[in-house]
Amino acid sequence: MRIGIIGGGPAGMMCAIKAVENHEVVLFEKNEKLGKKLFITGKGRCNLTNYVDEKEFMKNLVRNPSFMFSSIYSFSPFTTYYYFEDLGLPLKVERGDRVFPASDKSSDVIRTYEKKLRQVGVEVRLNTEVRSIKKDGDVFILNDREKFDKVVIATGGVSYKLTGSTGDGYRFGKEFGHKLVDPKPGLIGINLSNNFDLAGLSLKNVELRVEKDKKVISREFGEMLFTHRGISGPIVLTTSSKINRLKDFDLYLDLKPALTSDKLDKRILRDFDENQNKNLENVMKNLLPRDLISYILDEAKIHGDKKVNQITKEEREGLVKTIKNFKLRFDSLDDINRAIVTSGGIDVKDLDPKTMESKLVKGLYFIGEVIDVDGLTGGYNIQVANSTGYSCGINL
């Protein structure tokens, strides 16, 4: 049987490696090299997977975790770890169970895929764009000239278009009657309408909270930074994937999540007792980053040049409330082209979760980022690619 796989990212490469055990396989990649997006992931280090069990892994998928049940149990994060080590790629586990190549070079990960593809005899065609897929009876015809018994679409989403993710797979899917879940940016910076001048300010041990109708729907603790457009960093990226389909929500920053409001009030009272004749803005430097103080005081409606011994109890309580609930005014998510991952894609309701085959068109398969599954940062999305590629490859 002759198999055509479109897209040379991790999903396509893994699928080809497994499928060629039983079939003739041609892997099409429109770029000049394989794994172009993989090369820039993890800031060029390639966070290959997350060293957790299947149950924990599922908790970190934002869209359609239940669809991934079969493929994650077929090719789990632990299996992935030892699979690549057995191929000669030394790995290491870092904070948050993130798995990286020991060399810190994504190029070593790509080389490992490439070496295996050569060893097992996959025909790789670089600089070859598949522009059309047609079905004629039981065969698929690619670019109006080449016939295949089965076709696998592994073209990625629409983020980082320079890497080749230009939505080709969505077009192919729609041409064959598949529903497309509207693509949204995932793991992306958040643009704010606050008039901040804080670009470059980094915060640690803070909490970003999302509320809708006064109900908390997301809480993320850790690091973030301010940008020219708004905010970014680990807790912001995670939050973005949870809110990319929400409307009318509120975004708050807790600058002292380790302290209850009562403990924070006592801490501020202590600082006030020790600095009674000083201006408030100077005393606040013991508690908050210098650049942030004026914005906090504006929000709390207290003048920074007011003496500490003139601050009323109501003003102090308002200051505590502002520090614990600093309102960030959401404007938009950043441009999808800058998103780490695309949320949305081919609707998984029309795919077989064990094989990744279309329920609408026999012999047509969708794997990786092109389908409506995405996860948080930490190697989860590359694992989705490898697991769906593996499941598809062994079942073709």
mmCIF file with all atom_site columns, C-alpha atoms in Angstrom, residues 6 28 125 128-134 140-148 171-172:
data_model
loop_
_atom_site.group_PDB
_atom_site.id
_atom_site.type_symbol
_atom_site.label_atom_id
_atom_site.label_alt_id
_atom_site.label_comp_id
_atom_site.label_asym_id
_atom_site.label_entity_id
_atom_site.label_seq_id
_atom_site.pdbx_PDB_ins_code
_atom_site.Cartn_x
_atom_site.Cartn_y
_atom_site.Cartn_z
_atom_site.occupancy
_atom_site.B_iso_or_equiv
_atom_site.pdbx_formal_charge
_atom_site.auth_seq_id
_atom_site.auth_comp_id
_atom_site.auth_asym_id
_atom_site.auth_atom_id
_atom_site.pdbx_PDB_model_num
ATOM 1  C CA . ILE A 1 6   ? 1.741  15.830 4.083   1.00 0.00 ? 6   ILE A CA 1
ATOM 2  C CA . PHE A 1 28  ? 5.997  15.699 1.672   1.00 0.00 ? 28  PHE A CA 1
ATOM 3  C CA . ARG A 1 125 ? 10.542 15.068 -0.503  1.00 0.00 ? 125 ARG A CA 1
ATOM 4  C CA . THR A 1 128 ? 7.488  19.906 -2.347  1.00 0.00 ? 128 THR A CA 1
ATOM 5  C CA . GLU A 1 129 ? 4.163  21.594 -1.687  1.00 0.00 ? 129 GLU A CA 1
ATOM 6  C CA . VAL A 1 130 ? 0.964  19.581 -1.960  1.00 0.00 ? 130 VAL A CA 1
ATOM 7  C CA . ARG A 1 131 ? -1.524 22.001 -3.493  1.00 0.00 ? 131 ARG A CA 1
ATOM 8  C CA . SER A 1 132 ? -4.424 19.656 -4.134  1.00 0.00 ? 132 SER A CA 1
ATOM 9  C CA . ILE A 1 133 ? -5.848 16.340 -2.951  1.00 0.00 ? 133 ILE A CA 1
ATOM 10 C CA . LYS A 1 134 ? -8.597 14.624 -4.941  1.00 0.00 ? 134 LYS A CA 1
ATOM 11 C CA . PHE A 1 140 ? -6.140 9.791  -3.699  1.00 0.00 ? 140 PHE A CA 1
ATOM 12 C CA . ILE A 1 141 ? -4.457 11.947 -6.336  1.00 0.00 ? 141 ILE A CA 1
ATOM 13 C CA . LEU A 1 142 ? -2.009 14.575 -5.099  1.00 0.00 ? 142 LEU A CA 1
ATOM 14 C CA . ASN A 1 143 ? -1.232 17.619 -7.268  1.00 0.00 ? 143 ASN A CA 1
ATOM 15 C CA . ASP A 1 144 ? -3.272 16.048 -10.104 1.00 0.00 ? 144 ASP A CA 1
ATOM 16 C CA . ARG A 1 145 ? -0.541 13.546 -10.889 1.00 0.00 ? 145 ARG A CA 1
ATOM 17 C CA . GLU A 1 146 ? 0.464  11.110 -8.140  1.00 0.00 ? 146 GLU A CA 1
ATOM 18 C CA . LYS A 1 147 ? -1.659 8.314  -6.686  1.00 0.00 ? 147 LYS A CA 1
ATOM 19 C CA . PHE A 1 148 ? -1.799 7.072  -3.082  1.00 0.00 ? 148 PHE A CA 1
ATOM 20 C CA . ARG A 1 171 ? -8.519 23.829 3.395   1.00 0.00 ? 171 ARG A CA 1
ATOM 21 C CA . PHE A 1 172 ? -8.038 20.131 2.578   1.00 0.00 ? 172 PHE A CA 1
#
